[in-house]
mmCIF file of C-alpha atoms in Angstrom:
data_model
loop_
_atom_site.group_PDB
_atom_site.id
_atom_site.type_symbol
_atom_site.label_atom_id
_atom_site.label_comp_id
_atom_site.label_asym_id
_atom_site.label_seq_id
_atom_site.Cartn_x
_atom_site.Cartn_y
_atom_site.Cartn_z
ATOM 1 C CA MET A 1 47.299 -34.494 -46.009
ATOM 2 C CA LYS A 2 44.621 -36.625 -47.560
ATOM 3 C CA ILE A 3 41.441 -35.601 -45.754
ATOM 4 C CA LEU A 4 38.163 -37.510 -45.737
ATOM 5 C CA LEU A 5 34.995 -35.523 -45.075
ATOM 6 C CA LEU A 6 31.958 -37.622 -44.140
ATOM 7 C CA CYS A 7 28.472 -36.151 -44.424
ATOM 8 C CA TRP A 8 25.069 -37.622 -45.282
ATOM 9 C CA ARG A 9 24.401 -34.877 -47.908
ATOM 10 C CA ASP A 10 26.107 -32.199 -49.938
ATOM 11 C CA THR A 11 24.635 -28.914 -51.161
ATOM 12 C CA THR A 12 23.564 -30.428 -54.501
ATOM 13 C CA HIS A 13 21.180 -32.693 -52.579
ATOM 14 C CA PRO A 14 17.564 -31.427 -52.577
ATOM 15 C CA GLN A 15 17.651 -31.396 -48.765
ATOM 16 C CA GLY A 16 21.151 -29.966 -48.396
ATOM 17 C CA GLY A 17 21.501 -26.922 -46.141
ATOM 18 C CA GLY A 18 23.808 -24.812 -44.029
ATOM 19 C CA SER A 19 25.730 -27.636 -42.368
ATOM 20 C CA GLU A 20 26.619 -29.036 -45.784
ATOM 21 C CA ARG A 21 27.647 -25.568 -46.967
ATOM 22 C CA TYR A 22 29.983 -25.306 -43.961
ATOM 23 C CA LEU A 23 31.742 -28.580 -44.730
ATOM 24 C CA GLU A 24 32.059 -27.787 -48.441
ATOM 25 C CA ARG A 25 33.550 -24.337 -47.890
ATOM 26 C CA VAL A 26 36.044 -25.690 -45.375
ATOM 27 C CA GLY A 27 36.901 -28.506 -47.800
ATOM 28 C CA GLU A 28 37.472 -26.008 -50.614
ATOM 29 C CA TYR A 29 39.816 -23.984 -48.405
ATOM 30 C CA LEU A 30 41.773 -27.132 -47.541
ATOM 31 C CA ALA A 31 41.998 -28.070 -51.230
ATOM 32 C CA ARG A 32 43.364 -24.606 -52.071
ATOM 33 C CA ARG A 33 46.005 -25.173 -49.405
ATOM 34 C CA GLY A 34 47.234 -28.190 -51.323
ATOM 35 C CA HIS A 35 45.551 -30.995 -49.385
ATOM 36 C CA GLU A 36 43.696 -33.811 -51.116
ATOM 37 C CA VAL A 37 40.072 -33.651 -49.991
ATOM 38 C CA ILE A 38 37.437 -36.368 -50.473
ATOM 39 C CA TYR A 39 33.815 -35.619 -49.574
ATOM 40 C CA ARG A 40 31.904 -38.877 -49.066
ATOM 41 C CA THR A 41 28.131 -38.535 -49.114
ATOM 42 C CA ALA A 42 24.837 -40.011 -50.323
ATOM 43 C CA GLY A 43 23.810 -40.205 -53.947
ATOM 44 C CA HIS A 44 20.658 -38.593 -55.263
ATOM 45 C CA THR A 45 18.770 -38.143 -58.516
ATOM 46 C CA ASP A 46 20.949 -36.877 -61.369
ATOM 47 C CA ALA A 47 24.057 -36.589 -59.169
ATOM 48 C CA PRO A 48 27.141 -38.299 -60.625
ATOM 49 C CA ARG A 49 28.762 -40.964 -58.528
ATOM 50 C CA ARG A 50 32.026 -39.030 -58.660
ATOM 51 C CA SER A 51 32.659 -35.373 -59.410
ATOM 52 C CA VAL A 52 35.058 -32.548 -58.571
ATOM 53 C CA ARG A 53 33.898 -29.118 -57.412
ATOM 54 C CA GLY A 54 35.999 -26.366 -55.890
ATOM 55 C CA GLY A 55 38.997 -28.709 -55.794
ATOM 56 C CA VAL A 56 37.078 -31.232 -53.640
ATOM 57 C CA ARG A 57 36.461 -34.759 -54.947
ATOM 58 C CA TYR A 58 32.924 -35.959 -54.261
ATOM 59 C CA SER A 59 32.204 -39.660 -53.850
ATOM 60 C CA ARG A 60 28.485 -40.472 -53.676
ATOM 61 C CA SER A 61 26.834 -43.772 -52.827
ATOM 62 C CA GLY A 62 23.778 -44.912 -50.913
ATOM 63 C CA GLY A 63 20.595 -43.207 -49.805
ATOM 64 C CA LYS A 64 19.166 -41.787 -46.597
ATOM 65 C CA PHE A 65 20.097 -44.844 -44.537
ATOM 66 C CA THR A 66 22.402 -46.897 -46.779
ATOM 67 C CA VAL A 67 24.888 -44.029 -47.063
ATOM 68 C CA TYR A 68 26.295 -45.214 -43.719
ATOM 69 C CA PRO A 69 27.064 -48.894 -44.442
ATOM 70 C CA LYS A 70 28.341 -48.016 -47.916
ATOM 71 C CA ALA A 71 30.721 -45.463 -46.419
ATOM 72 C CA TRP A 72 31.836 -48.046 -43.842
ATOM 73 C CA ALA A 73 32.650 -50.524 -46.614
ATOM 74 C CA ALA A 74 34.565 -47.874 -48.560
ATOM 75 C CA MET A 75 36.601 -46.942 -45.474
ATOM 76 C CA LEU A 76 37.440 -50.582 -44.783
ATOM 77 C CA LEU A 77 38.599 -50.983 -48.376
ATOM 78 C CA GLY A 78 40.642 -47.816 -47.959
ATOM 79 C CA ARG A 79 42.392 -49.300 -44.937
ATOM 80 C CA ALA A 80 43.445 -52.155 -47.206
ATOM 81 C CA GLY A 81 44.819 -49.605 -49.675
ATOM 82 C CA ARG A 82 42.022 -49.984 -52.189
ATOM 83 C CA GLY A 83 39.563 -47.526 -53.667
ATOM 84 C CA THR A 84 39.051 -43.779 -53.411
ATOM 85 C CA LEU A 85 39.459 -43.702 -49.643
ATOM 86 C CA GLY A 86 42.854 -45.391 -49.564
ATOM 87 C CA GLY A 87 45.709 -43.508 -47.923
ATOM 88 C CA VAL A 88 43.539 -41.188 -45.836
ATOM 89 C CA ASP A 89 45.444 -39.288 -43.123
ATOM 90 C CA VAL A 90 42.591 -37.766 -41.137
ATOM 91 C CA VAL A 91 38.779 -37.808 -41.068
ATOM 92 C CA VAL A 92 36.124 -35.161 -40.350
ATOM 93 C CA ASP A 93 32.969 -37.058 -39.386
ATOM 94 C CA THR A 94 29.783 -34.957 -39.536
ATOM 95 C CA GLN A 95 27.123 -35.826 -36.997
ATOM 96 C CA ASN A 96 23.731 -34.796 -38.383
ATOM 97 C CA GLY A 97 22.035 -36.705 -35.608
ATOM 98 C CA ILE A 98 24.098 -39.857 -36.095
ATOM 99 C CA PRO A 99 27.806 -39.862 -36.954
ATOM 100 C CA PHE A 100 29.454 -42.306 -39.348
ATOM 101 C CA PHE A 101 31.660 -43.651 -36.511
ATOM 102 C CA GLY A 102 34.459 -43.081 -38.984
ATOM 103 C CA ARG A 103 37.279 -43.474 -36.467
ATOM 104 C CA PHE A 104 36.528 -47.193 -36.155
ATOM 105 C CA PHE A 105 36.198 -47.943 -39.868
ATOM 106 C CA SER A 106 38.972 -45.703 -41.194
ATOM 107 C CA GLY A 107 41.479 -46.361 -38.435
ATOM 108 C CA ARG A 108 42.636 -42.759 -38.772
ATOM 109 C CA PRO A 109 42.519 -39.754 -36.399
ATOM 110 C CA THR A 110 39.001 -38.345 -36.521
ATOM 111 C CA VAL A 111 37.293 -35.066 -35.631
ATOM 112 C CA LEU A 112 33.559 -35.070 -34.958
ATOM 113 C CA LEU A 113 31.757 -32.075 -36.493
ATOM 114 C CA THR A 114 28.446 -31.392 -34.731
ATOM 115 C CA HIS A 115 26.398 -28.302 -35.561
ATOM 116 C CA HIS A 116 23.873 -28.908 -32.794
ATOM 117 C CA CYS A 117 22.155 -31.695 -30.894
ATOM 118 C CA HIS A 118 18.933 -33.083 -32.325
ATOM 119 C CA ARG A 119 16.788 -33.951 -29.304
ATOM 120 C CA GLU A 120 13.940 -31.720 -30.536
ATOM 121 C CA GLN A 121 14.131 -33.039 -34.106
ATOM 122 C CA TRP A 122 14.159 -36.794 -33.584
ATOM 123 C CA PRO A 123 10.349 -37.145 -33.121
ATOM 124 C CA VAL A 124 9.837 -36.421 -36.830
ATOM 125 C CA VAL A 125 11.217 -39.880 -37.739
ATOM 126 C CA GLY A 126 8.524 -41.678 -35.760
ATOM 127 C CA PRO A 127 8.073 -43.416 -32.406
ATOM 128 C CA VAL A 128 10.378 -46.347 -33.229
ATOM 129 C CA LEU A 129 13.399 -44.651 -34.774
ATOM 130 C CA ALA A 130 13.307 -41.485 -32.645
ATOM 131 C CA PRO A 131 14.365 -43.098 -29.321
ATOM 132 C CA LEU A 132 17.021 -45.136 -31.115
ATOM 133 C CA GLY A 133 18.404 -42.072 -32.884
ATOM 134 C CA TRP A 134 18.574 -40.010 -29.724
ATOM 135 C CA PHE A 135 20.184 -42.921 -27.850
ATOM 136 C CA LEU A 136 22.902 -43.181 -30.517
ATOM 137 C CA GLU A 137 23.458 -39.421 -30.534
ATOM 138 C CA SER A 138 23.327 -38.778 -26.792
ATOM 139 C CA ARG A 139 24.801 -41.958 -25.317
ATOM 140 C CA VAL A 140 26.725 -43.976 -27.902
ATOM 141 C CA ALA A 141 28.455 -41.224 -29.888
ATOM 142 C CA PRO A 142 29.915 -39.382 -26.837
ATOM 143 C CA ARG A 143 31.410 -42.656 -25.616
ATOM 144 C CA ALA A 144 32.653 -43.668 -29.066
ATOM 145 C CA TYR A 145 34.370 -40.293 -29.470
ATOM 146 C CA ARG A 146 35.420 -39.801 -25.852
ATOM 147 C CA PHE A 147 39.071 -39.240 -26.822
ATOM 148 C CA SER A 148 38.459 -37.313 -30.045
ATOM 149 C CA PRO A 149 38.239 -33.571 -30.660
ATOM 150 C CA TYR A 150 34.921 -32.002 -31.595
ATOM 151 C CA ILE A 151 34.156 -29.050 -33.842
ATOM 152 C CA THR A 152 30.968 -27.093 -33.346
ATOM 153 C CA VAL A 153 29.791 -23.712 -34.587
ATOM 154 C CA SER A 154 28.439 -21.808 -31.576
ATOM 155 C CA THR A 155 28.721 -21.501 -27.820
ATOM 156 C CA PRO A 156 25.175 -22.854 -27.205
ATOM 157 C CA SER A 157 25.997 -25.951 -29.282
ATOM 158 C CA ALA A 158 29.200 -26.445 -27.293
ATOM 159 C CA GLU A 159 27.169 -26.238 -24.077
ATOM 160 C CA GLU A 160 24.820 -28.931 -25.389
ATOM 161 C CA LEU A 161 27.776 -31.221 -26.044
ATOM 162 C CA VAL A 162 29.113 -30.638 -22.539
ATOM 163 C CA GLY A 163 25.661 -31.614 -21.296
ATOM 164 C CA LEU A 164 26.050 -34.944 -23.094
ATOM 165 C CA GLY A 165 29.330 -35.597 -21.324
ATOM 166 C CA VAL A 166 31.843 -34.275 -23.862
ATOM 167 C CA ASP A 167 34.907 -32.730 -22.192
ATOM 168 C CA ARG A 168 34.843 -28.975 -22.709
ATOM 169 C CA GLU A 169 38.552 -28.840 -23.553
ATOM 170 C CA ARG A 170 38.014 -31.160 -26.550
ATOM 171 C CA ILE A 171 35.409 -28.850 -28.133
ATOM 172 C CA HIS A 172 36.613 -26.326 -30.718
ATOM 173 C CA ILE A 173 34.135 -23.583 -31.647
ATOM 174 C CA ILE A 174 34.773 -22.670 -35.289
ATOM 175 C CA ARG A 175 32.040 -20.377 -36.529
ATOM 176 C CA ASN A 176 30.557 -20.172 -40.014
ATOM 177 C CA GLY A 177 31.937 -17.897 -42.678
ATOM 178 C CA VAL A 178 29.700 -16.306 -45.291
ATOM 179 C CA ASP A 179 29.836 -16.243 -49.084
ATOM 180 C CA PRO A 180 30.275 -12.809 -50.681
ATOM 181 C CA VAL A 181 27.228 -11.127 -52.170
ATOM 182 C CA PRO A 182 27.242 -11.720 -55.961
ATOM 183 C CA ALA A 183 28.647 -8.845 -57.998
ATOM 184 C CA GLN A 184 25.367 -8.441 -59.864
ATOM 185 C CA VAL A 185 22.140 -8.661 -57.856
ATOM 186 C CA PRO A 186 18.917 -7.936 -59.756
ATOM 187 C CA ARG A 187 16.589 -5.284 -58.407
ATOM 188 C CA LEU A 188 13.110 -6.604 -57.691
ATOM 189 C CA ASP A 189 9.810 -4.786 -57.588
ATOM 190 C CA ASP A 190 9.920 -3.234 -54.136
ATOM 191 C CA ARG A 191 6.278 -2.328 -53.797
ATOM 192 C CA GLY A 192 4.765 -3.595 -50.547
ATOM 193 C CA VAL A 193 6.378 -4.618 -47.276
ATOM 194 C CA HIS A 194 8.302 -7.876 -47.590
ATOM 195 C CA LEU A 195 9.376 -10.246 -44.851
ATOM 196 C CA VAL A 196 11.635 -13.146 -45.798
ATOM 197 C CA THR A 197 12.533 -16.550 -44.428
ATOM 198 C CA LEU A 198 15.468 -18.450 -45.913
ATOM 199 C CA SER A 199 15.345 -22.092 -44.898
ATOM 200 C CA ARG A 200 14.979 -25.729 -45.755
ATOM 201 C CA LEU A 201 11.293 -26.587 -45.633
ATOM 202 C CA VAL A 202 11.218 -29.220 -42.909
ATOM 203 C CA PRO A 203 9.107 -29.390 -39.722
ATOM 204 C CA HIS A 204 11.660 -28.146 -37.189
ATOM 205 C CA LYS A 205 12.152 -24.891 -39.121
ATOM 206 C CA GLN A 206 8.573 -23.959 -38.092
ATOM 207 C CA ILE A 207 7.840 -21.817 -41.152
ATOM 208 C CA GLU A 208 4.207 -21.996 -40.011
ATOM 209 C CA HIS A 209 5.078 -19.433 -37.344
ATOM 210 C CA ALA A 210 6.283 -16.987 -39.994
ATOM 211 C CA MET A 211 2.955 -17.418 -41.795
ATOM 212 C CA ASP A 212 1.141 -16.771 -38.525
ATOM 213 C CA VAL A 213 2.960 -13.432 -38.433
ATOM 214 C CA VAL A 214 1.553 -12.642 -41.888
ATOM 215 C CA ALA A 215 -1.953 -13.599 -40.742
ATOM 216 C CA ALA A 216 -1.639 -11.283 -37.730
ATOM 217 C CA ILE A 217 -0.247 -8.236 -39.568
ATOM 218 C CA ASP A 218 -2.169 -6.738 -42.468
ATOM 219 C CA GLY A 219 -0.396 -5.803 -45.668
ATOM 220 C CA VAL A 220 2.882 -7.707 -45.330
ATOM 221 C CA VAL A 221 4.134 -10.309 -47.793
ATOM 222 C CA LEU A 222 6.306 -13.290 -46.812
ATOM 223 C CA ASP A 223 8.901 -14.583 -49.270
ATOM 224 C CA VAL A 224 9.732 -18.213 -48.441
ATOM 225 C CA VAL A 225 13.085 -19.090 -50.007
ATOM 226 C CA GLY A 226 14.109 -22.748 -50.001
ATOM 227 C CA SER A 227 12.733 -26.203 -50.630
ATOM 228 C CA GLY A 228 12.056 -29.408 -48.736
ATOM 229 C CA TRP A 229 9.694 -32.303 -48.239
ATOM 230 C CA TRP A 230 7.417 -30.267 -45.910
ATOM 231 C CA GLU A 231 6.486 -27.751 -48.626
ATOM 232 C CA ASP A 232 3.069 -29.224 -49.485
ATOM 233 C CA ARG A 233 2.055 -29.068 -45.820
ATOM 234 C CA LEU A 234 3.141 -25.432 -45.664
ATOM 235 C CA VAL A 235 1.116 -24.538 -48.755
ATOM 236 C CA GLU A 236 -1.936 -26.212 -47.195
ATOM 237 C CA TYR A 237 -1.352 -24.287 -43.966
ATOM 238 C CA ALA A 238 -1.180 -20.978 -45.839
ATOM 239 C CA ASP A 239 -4.482 -21.851 -47.519
ATOM 240 C CA ARG A 240 -6.114 -22.639 -44.169
ATOM 241 C CA LEU A 241 -4.873 -19.352 -42.707
ATOM 242 C CA GLY A 242 -6.224 -17.446 -45.677
ATOM 243 C CA VAL A 243 -2.826 -15.876 -46.478
ATOM 244 C CA ARG A 244 -1.910 -17.826 -49.603
ATOM 245 C CA ASP A 245 -2.007 -14.601 -51.626
ATOM 246 C CA ARG A 246 0.576 -13.039 -49.289
ATOM 247 C CA VAL A 247 2.967 -15.990 -48.957
ATOM 248 C CA VAL A 248 5.220 -16.602 -51.961
ATOM 249 C CA PHE A 249 7.027 -19.951 -52.174
ATOM 250 C CA HIS A 250 10.089 -19.348 -54.340
ATOM 251 C CA GLY A 251 11.722 -22.776 -53.921
ATOM 252 C CA GLN A 252 15.437 -23.131 -54.591
ATOM 253 C CA VAL A 253 16.702 -20.066 -56.418
ATOM 254 C CA ALA A 254 19.991 -18.918 -57.923
ATOM 255 C CA GLU A 255 22.394 -17.065 -55.624
ATOM 256 C CA ASP A 256 21.779 -13.679 -57.225
ATOM 257 C CA HIS A 257 18.007 -14.107 -56.944
ATOM 258 C CA LYS A 258 18.328 -15.233 -53.310
ATOM 259 C CA HIS A 259 20.279 -12.088 -52.480
ATOM 260 C CA ALA A 260 17.783 -9.943 -54.366
ATOM 261 C CA LEU A 261 14.978 -11.341 -52.201
ATOM 262 C CA LEU A 262 17.007 -10.754 -49.041
ATOM 263 C CA ALA A 263 17.860 -7.204 -50.081
ATOM 264 C CA ARG A 264 14.210 -6.363 -50.722
ATOM 265 C CA ALA A 265 13.067 -7.595 -47.313
ATOM 266 C CA VAL A 266 12.775 -5.382 -44.247
ATOM 267 C CA ILE A 267 12.948 -8.239 -41.711
ATOM 268 C CA HIS A 268 14.260 -11.812 -41.813
ATOM 269 C CA LEU A 269 12.185 -14.249 -39.746
ATOM 270 C CA MET A 270 13.866 -17.392 -38.425
ATOM 271 C CA PRO A 271 11.352 -19.240 -36.251
ATOM 272 C CA SER A 272 13.348 -22.485 -36.224
ATOM 273 C CA ARG A 273 13.056 -24.776 -33.230
ATOM 274 C CA LYS A 274 16.769 -25.599 -33.456
ATOM 275 C CA GLU A 275 19.841 -24.113 -35.138
ATOM 276 C CA GLY A 276 23.550 -24.689 -34.718
ATOM 277 C CA TRP A 277 24.323 -21.181 -35.922
ATOM 278 C CA GLY A 278 21.859 -20.001 -38.559
ATOM 279 C CA LEU A 279 23.774 -19.163 -41.735
ATOM 280 C CA ALA A 280 20.728 -17.357 -43.135
ATOM 281 C CA VAL A 281 21.062 -14.808 -40.316
ATOM 282 C CA THR A 282 24.453 -13.731 -41.656
ATOM 283 C CA GLU A 283 23.306 -13.774 -45.283
ATOM 284 C CA ALA A 284 20.373 -11.480 -44.456
ATOM 285 C CA ALA A 285 22.689 -9.275 -42.399
ATOM 286 C CA GLN A 286 24.886 -8.691 -45.468
ATOM 287 C CA HIS A 287 21.984 -6.581 -46.763
ATOM 288 C CA GLY A 288 21.363 -4.782 -43.488
ATOM 289 C CA VAL A 289 18.304 -6.940 -42.758
ATOM 290 C CA PRO A 290 17.893 -7.840 -39.055
ATOM 291 C CA THR A 291 16.653 -11.244 -37.911
ATOM 292 C CA ILE A 292 13.902 -12.075 -35.437
ATOM 293 C CA GLY A 293 14.111 -15.622 -34.094
ATOM 294 C CA TYR A 294 13.704 -17.832 -31.054
ATOM 295 C CA ARG A 295 16.103 -17.633 -28.138
ATOM 296 C CA GLY A 296 15.463 -21.315 -27.405
ATOM 297 C CA SER A 297 16.767 -22.412 -30.810
ATOM 298 C CA GLY A 298 20.316 -22.483 -29.446
ATOM 299 C CA GLY A 299 22.655 -21.149 -32.111
ATOM 300 C CA LEU A 300 20.733 -17.919 -32.686
ATOM 301 C CA ARG A 301 21.939 -16.781 -29.270
ATOM 302 C CA ASP A 302 25.357 -16.561 -30.970
ATOM 303 C CA SER A 303 24.481 -15.426 -34.487
ATOM 304 C CA VAL A 304 22.007 -12.757 -33.273
ATOM 305 C CA ILE A 305 23.004 -10.271 -30.587
ATOM 306 C CA ASP A 306 19.661 -9.563 -28.965
ATOM 307 C CA ASN A 307 18.545 -5.956 -29.424
ATOM 308 C CA GLU A 308 21.852 -5.179 -31.147
ATOM 309 C CA THR A 309 21.758 -7.015 -34.500
ATOM 310 C CA GLY A 310 18.266 -8.494 -34.245
ATOM 311 C CA ILE A 311 15.672 -9.577 -31.721
ATOM 312 C CA LEU A 312 15.318 -12.886 -29.886
ATOM 313 C CA VAL A 313 11.940 -13.910 -28.481
ATOM 314 C CA ASP A 314 10.582 -16.823 -26.475
ATOM 315 C CA THR A 315 7.122 -17.404 -27.933
ATOM 316 C CA GLU A 316 5.157 -17.123 -31.146
ATOM 317 C CA ALA A 317 3.268 -14.185 -29.648
ATOM 318 C CA GLY A 318 6.646 -12.585 -29.039
ATOM 319 C CA LEU A 319 7.607 -13.204 -32.668
ATOM 320 C CA ILE A 320 4.491 -11.366 -33.859
ATOM 321 C CA ALA A 321 4.988 -8.513 -31.378
ATOM 322 C CA ALA A 322 8.670 -8.054 -32.299
ATOM 323 C CA THR A 323 7.802 -7.973 -35.997
ATOM 324 C CA ARG A 324 5.169 -5.314 -35.382
ATOM 325 C CA ARG A 325 7.674 -3.328 -33.333
ATOM 326 C CA LEU A 326 10.298 -3.293 -36.081
ATOM 327 C CA LEU A 327 7.767 -2.549 -38.808
ATOM 328 C CA ASP A 328 6.556 0.454 -36.807
ATOM 329 C CA ASP A 329 10.038 1.710 -35.893
ATOM 330 C CA ALA A 330 12.100 2.264 -39.037
ATOM 331 C CA ALA A 331 14.937 3.901 -37.084
ATOM 332 C CA LEU A 332 15.351 0.884 -34.801
ATOM 333 C CA ARG A 333 15.110 -1.477 -37.765
ATOM 334 C CA SER A 334 17.817 0.461 -39.591
ATOM 335 C CA ALA A 335 20.084 0.539 -36.532
ATOM 336 C CA LEU A 336 19.783 -3.211 -35.959
ATOM 337 C CA GLY A 337 20.374 -3.913 -39.649
ATOM 338 C CA GLY A 338 23.410 -1.650 -39.803
ATOM 339 C CA ARG A 339 25.060 -3.348 -36.845
ATOM 340 C CA ALA A 340 24.167 -6.769 -38.281
ATOM 341 C CA ALA A 341 25.880 -5.846 -41.560
ATOM 342 C CA GLN A 342 29.010 -4.707 -39.713
ATOM 343 C CA ARG A 343 29.150 -7.974 -37.801
ATOM 344 C CA ALA A 344 28.559 -10.085 -40.908
ATOM 345 C CA ALA A 345 31.553 -8.448 -42.590
ATOM 346 C CA GLY A 346 33.801 -10.045 -39.967
ATOM 347 C CA TYR A 347 32.986 -13.647 -40.876
ATOM 348 C CA SER A 348 35.118 -15.533 -43.392
ATOM 349 C CA TRP A 349 35.279 -19.087 -44.698
ATOM 350 C CA ASP A 350 39.074 -18.674 -44.888
ATOM 351 C CA THR A 351 39.127 -18.060 -41.148
ATOM 352 C CA ALA A 352 37.020 -21.161 -40.507
ATOM 353 C CA GLY A 353 39.121 -23.230 -42.905
ATOM 354 C CA ARG A 354 42.375 -22.063 -41.332
ATOM 355 C CA GLU A 355 41.197 -23.081 -37.859
ATOM 356 C CA VAL A 356 40.066 -26.503 -39.097
ATOM 357 C CA GLU A 357 43.377 -27.003 -40.917
ATOM 358 C CA ARG A 358 45.332 -26.171 -37.773
ATOM 359 C CA LEU A 359 43.328 -28.724 -35.802
ATOM 360 C CA LEU A 360 43.791 -31.458 -38.417
ATOM 361 C CA LEU A 361 47.509 -30.804 -38.768
ATOM 362 C CA GLY A 362 47.868 -31.129 -35.030
ATOM 363 C CA LEU A 363 46.040 -34.455 -35.099
ATOM 364 C CA VAL A 364 48.374 -35.996 -37.647
ATOM 365 C CA GLY A 365 51.471 -34.488 -36.046
ATOM 366 C CA GLN A 366 52.555 -32.297 -38.925
ATOM 367 C CA VAL A 367 54.238 -28.913 -38.732
ATOM 368 C CA GLU A 368 51.546 -26.262 -38.428
ATOM 369 C CA GLY A 369 50.703 -24.550 -41.709
ATOM 370 C CA GLU A 370 52.787 -26.786 -43.983
ATOM 371 C CA PRO A 371 50.475 -29.071 -46.001
ATOM 372 C CA ARG A 372 51.949 -32.174 -47.531
ATOM 373 C CA HIS A 373 51.910 -32.657 -51.308
ATOM 374 C CA ASP A 374 52.882 -36.313 -51.604
ATOM 375 C CA ASN A 375 49.400 -37.795 -51.945
#
């Protein structure tokens, strides 16, 4: 098959995150299986217009908003047999709030990949665009894709889609895999008690709540791993709280350094308002580090088994109390972390890729498990 993956970003983008990692890892699996995979996304500073990584061909054009019309034009050219997107057999259209409506422009069978609904996140774009965005996501997209299959990554996200009118039988829950821990992970200075949060720095991740934990509990240090356009506001907030000396902003770091920071931590905090799954939960769990997060975030109700592999809370006060509880109870912390590590070992990108491949093969009517090599 020739497979087109549509997504507004990839992981080389400064604001790329877990949903982009999911699509890339699935694409790499499909490429290893012999399929031709094109990942269409936005351009950004220093990114080449075309590149190949992990067997996936990346085609980049447009910015935050223009990525959509430029992708539409490329798909229309592809239908006429011209350009990189010519000869596509099937499309995976990623809905990060708004889909590309790829089924109309490509004319090919299309799967809609939705990590979670964005009702709580739309206000960040302002009072004009927010209602329009939510209208497109909640009303237009379900009607546009009313005959198409959906992929999502957790049971809570599937329930959200059902709430928007998507038929339950068309929703396929295909959970995240996890990358292996690098063979060589540096050992960091382990003096002090370290909490960690691994996240894009954007408003809905609510990193402020993790800093409130630091302000409430003497002696702990918070390692903030990740980058994003909200970082300056977070630094200002740490200054106002008087905890700037105990909050370390690491920015984007290499994989081995990221895992070193996770391994040093005793607790992973994930105070996000909304998650489809929460890939950072599994990455922390690889090191036996339990997560504390919000039950209302959605996906964490799947990625964290409450009081088994971590703790789910309902309020910021609950977040602080649960952190205190785990800091005071090393045996409980160790038990949660051990079970989290066992669970994390069961997740695989090959498993996710295999399930996506099976779905795509079924859409184009091919024999299951036999990729075509004539593209």
